[in-house]
PDB file of C-alpha atoms in Angstrom:
ATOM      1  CA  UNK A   1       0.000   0.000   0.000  1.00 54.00           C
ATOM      2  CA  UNK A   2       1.395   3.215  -1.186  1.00 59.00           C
ATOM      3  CA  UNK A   3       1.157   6.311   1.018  1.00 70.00           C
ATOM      4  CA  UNK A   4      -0.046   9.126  -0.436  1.00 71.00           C
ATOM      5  CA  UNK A   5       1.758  12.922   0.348  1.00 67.00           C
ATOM      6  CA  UNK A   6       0.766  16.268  -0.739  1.00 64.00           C
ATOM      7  CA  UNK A   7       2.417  17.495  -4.170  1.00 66.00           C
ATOM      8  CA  UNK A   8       5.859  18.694  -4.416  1.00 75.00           C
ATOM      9  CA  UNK A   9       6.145  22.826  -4.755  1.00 72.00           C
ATOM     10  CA  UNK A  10       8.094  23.669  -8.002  1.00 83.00           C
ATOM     11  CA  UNK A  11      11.991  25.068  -6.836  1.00 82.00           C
ATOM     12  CA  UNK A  12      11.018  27.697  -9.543  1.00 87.00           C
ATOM     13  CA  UNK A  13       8.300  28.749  -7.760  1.00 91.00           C
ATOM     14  CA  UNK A  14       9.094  31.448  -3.956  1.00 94.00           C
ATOM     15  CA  UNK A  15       6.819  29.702  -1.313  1.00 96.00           C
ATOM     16  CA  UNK A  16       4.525  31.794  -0.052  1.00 96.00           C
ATOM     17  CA  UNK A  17       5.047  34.650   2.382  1.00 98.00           C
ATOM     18  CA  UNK A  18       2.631  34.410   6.051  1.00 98.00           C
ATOM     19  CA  UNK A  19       1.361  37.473   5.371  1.00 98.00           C
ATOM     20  CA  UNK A  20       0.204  36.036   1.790  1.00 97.00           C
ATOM     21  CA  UNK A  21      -1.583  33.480   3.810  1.00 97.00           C
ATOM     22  CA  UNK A  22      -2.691  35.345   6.201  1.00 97.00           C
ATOM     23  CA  UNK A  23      -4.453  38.035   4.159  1.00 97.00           C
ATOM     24  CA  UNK A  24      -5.881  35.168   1.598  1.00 96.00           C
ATOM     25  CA  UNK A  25      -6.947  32.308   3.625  1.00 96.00           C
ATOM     26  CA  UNK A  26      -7.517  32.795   7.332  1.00 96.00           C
ATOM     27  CA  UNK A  27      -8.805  36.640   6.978  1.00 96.00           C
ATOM     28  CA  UNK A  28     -11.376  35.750   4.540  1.00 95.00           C
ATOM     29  CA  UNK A  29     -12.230  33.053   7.077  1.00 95.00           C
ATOM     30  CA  UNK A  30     -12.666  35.042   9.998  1.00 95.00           C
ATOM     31  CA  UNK A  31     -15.433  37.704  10.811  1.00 91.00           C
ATOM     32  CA  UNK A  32     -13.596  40.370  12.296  1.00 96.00           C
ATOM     33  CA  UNK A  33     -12.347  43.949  10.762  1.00 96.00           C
ATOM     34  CA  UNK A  34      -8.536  44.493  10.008  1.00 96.00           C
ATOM     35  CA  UNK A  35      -8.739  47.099  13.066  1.00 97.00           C
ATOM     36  CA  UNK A  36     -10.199  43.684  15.367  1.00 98.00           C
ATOM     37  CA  UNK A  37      -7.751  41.598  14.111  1.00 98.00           C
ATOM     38  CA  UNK A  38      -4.771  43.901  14.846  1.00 98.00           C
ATOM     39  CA  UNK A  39      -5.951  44.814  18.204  1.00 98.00           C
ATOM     40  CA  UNK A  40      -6.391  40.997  19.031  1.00 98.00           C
ATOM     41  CA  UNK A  41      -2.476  40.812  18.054  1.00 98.00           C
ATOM     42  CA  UNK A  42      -1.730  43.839  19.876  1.00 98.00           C
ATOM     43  CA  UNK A  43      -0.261  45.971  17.423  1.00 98.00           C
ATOM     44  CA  UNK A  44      -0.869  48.511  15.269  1.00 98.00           C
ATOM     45  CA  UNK A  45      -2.796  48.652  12.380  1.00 98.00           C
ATOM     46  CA  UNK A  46       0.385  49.470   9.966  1.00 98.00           C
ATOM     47  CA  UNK A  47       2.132  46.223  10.944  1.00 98.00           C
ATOM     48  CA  UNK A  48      -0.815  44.597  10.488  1.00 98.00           C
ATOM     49  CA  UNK A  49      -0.864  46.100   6.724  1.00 98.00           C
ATOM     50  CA  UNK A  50       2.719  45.464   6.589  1.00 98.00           C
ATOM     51  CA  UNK A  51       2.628  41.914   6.745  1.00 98.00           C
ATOM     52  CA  UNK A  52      -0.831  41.248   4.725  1.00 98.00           C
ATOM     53  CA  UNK A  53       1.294  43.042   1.465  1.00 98.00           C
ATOM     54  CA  UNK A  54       4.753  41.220   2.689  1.00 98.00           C
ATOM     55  CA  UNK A  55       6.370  44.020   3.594  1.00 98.00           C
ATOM     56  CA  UNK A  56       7.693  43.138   6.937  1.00 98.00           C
ATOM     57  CA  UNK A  57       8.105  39.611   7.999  1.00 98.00           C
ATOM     58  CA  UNK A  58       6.653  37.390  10.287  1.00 98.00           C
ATOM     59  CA  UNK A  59       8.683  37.368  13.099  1.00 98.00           C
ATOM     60  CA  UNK A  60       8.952  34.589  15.778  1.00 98.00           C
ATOM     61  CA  UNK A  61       7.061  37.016  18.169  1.00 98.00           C
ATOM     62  CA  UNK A  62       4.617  37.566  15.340  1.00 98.00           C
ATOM     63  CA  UNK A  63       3.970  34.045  15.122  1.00 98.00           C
ATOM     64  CA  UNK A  64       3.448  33.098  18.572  1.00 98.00           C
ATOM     65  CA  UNK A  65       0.944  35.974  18.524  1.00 98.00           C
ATOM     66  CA  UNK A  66      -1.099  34.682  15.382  1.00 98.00           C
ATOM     67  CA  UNK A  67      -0.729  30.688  17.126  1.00 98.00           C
ATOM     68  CA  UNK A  68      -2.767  32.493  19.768  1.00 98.00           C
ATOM     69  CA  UNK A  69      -5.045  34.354  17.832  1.00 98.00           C
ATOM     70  CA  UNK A  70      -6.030  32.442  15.286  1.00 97.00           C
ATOM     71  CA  UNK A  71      -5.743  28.889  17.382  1.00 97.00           C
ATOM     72  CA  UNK A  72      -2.823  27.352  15.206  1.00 97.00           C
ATOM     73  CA  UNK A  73       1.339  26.676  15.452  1.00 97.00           C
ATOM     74  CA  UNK A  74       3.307  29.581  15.991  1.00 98.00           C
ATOM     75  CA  UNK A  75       5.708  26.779  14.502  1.00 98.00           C
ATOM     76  CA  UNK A  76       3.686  26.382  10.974  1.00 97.00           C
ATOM     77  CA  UNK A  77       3.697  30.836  10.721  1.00 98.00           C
ATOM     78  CA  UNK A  78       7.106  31.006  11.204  1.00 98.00           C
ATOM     79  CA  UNK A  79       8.318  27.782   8.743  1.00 97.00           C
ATOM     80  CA  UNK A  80       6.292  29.678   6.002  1.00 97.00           C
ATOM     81  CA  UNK A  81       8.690  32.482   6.873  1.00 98.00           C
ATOM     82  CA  UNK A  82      11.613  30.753   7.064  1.00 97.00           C
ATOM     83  CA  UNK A  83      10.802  28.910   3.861  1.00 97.00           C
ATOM     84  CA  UNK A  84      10.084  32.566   1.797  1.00 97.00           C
ATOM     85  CA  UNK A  85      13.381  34.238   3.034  1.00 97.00           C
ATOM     86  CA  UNK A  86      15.659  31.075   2.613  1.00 97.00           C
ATOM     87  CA  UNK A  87      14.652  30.858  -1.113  1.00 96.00           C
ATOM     88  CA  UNK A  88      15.352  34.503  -1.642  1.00 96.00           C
ATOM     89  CA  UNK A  89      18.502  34.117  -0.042  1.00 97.00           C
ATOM     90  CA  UNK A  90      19.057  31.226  -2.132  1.00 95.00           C
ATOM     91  CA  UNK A  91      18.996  33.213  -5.207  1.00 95.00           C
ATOM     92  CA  UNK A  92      20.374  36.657  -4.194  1.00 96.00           C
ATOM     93  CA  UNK A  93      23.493  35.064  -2.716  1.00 94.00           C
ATOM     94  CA  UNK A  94      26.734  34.916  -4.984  1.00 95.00           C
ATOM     95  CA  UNK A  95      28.075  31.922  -3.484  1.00 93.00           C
ATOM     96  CA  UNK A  96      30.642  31.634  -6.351  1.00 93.00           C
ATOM     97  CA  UNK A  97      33.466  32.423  -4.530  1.00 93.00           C
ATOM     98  CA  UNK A  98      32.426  30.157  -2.015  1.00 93.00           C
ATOM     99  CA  UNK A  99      33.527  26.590  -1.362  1.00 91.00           C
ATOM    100  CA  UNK A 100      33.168  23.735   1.095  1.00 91.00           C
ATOM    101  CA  UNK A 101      35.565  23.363   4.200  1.00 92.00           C
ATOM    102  CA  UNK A 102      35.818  19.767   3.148  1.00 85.00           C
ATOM    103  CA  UNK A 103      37.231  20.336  -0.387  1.00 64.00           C
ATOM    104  CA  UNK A 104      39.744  23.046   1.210  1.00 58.00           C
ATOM    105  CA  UNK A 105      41.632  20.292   3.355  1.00 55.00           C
TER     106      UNK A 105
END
């Protein structure tokens, strides 16, 4: 018996950013105002905006907050984090002049 998983992501394609989530799935989802939902976090509105359009990341802070808020892991909000930065960082890094400790000895 074969076990089924979830499909792969493309490597071509960024994963997507918490606040991406956030503003596209569990907002739509919940039946409270922008202005509720930042007070609930306790912070302003403007970092609330910030990280619906991706401007400002979810911090570990941030994500313990929305685990509380929004009754989920503070774990899964910041591994969607970790996941969009590390694949930015993935492509904006010249690594070319890099090379392994193992191949230098």
């Amino acid at each position: 018996m074969s076990k089924l998983s979830p499909p792969k992501r493309s490597p071509d394609r960024c994963p997507t950013h918490p606040g991406a989530f956030l503003r596209e799935m569990v907002l739509p989802a919940v039946s409270a105002s922008k202005v509720d939902i930042a007070a609930a976090l306790g912070i302003s509105r403007q970092s609330l905006y910030d990280i619906l359009s991706e401007k400002q990341p979810v911090t570990p802070g941030m994500a313990v907050r929305l685990g509380v808020v929004f009754n989920t892991s503070s774990a899964s909000w910041l591994k969607m984090q970790v996941a969009h930065d590390l694949w930015h960082a993935e492509r904006e890094i010249d690594t070319s002049q890099l090379h392994s400790l193992e191949e230098a000895g």
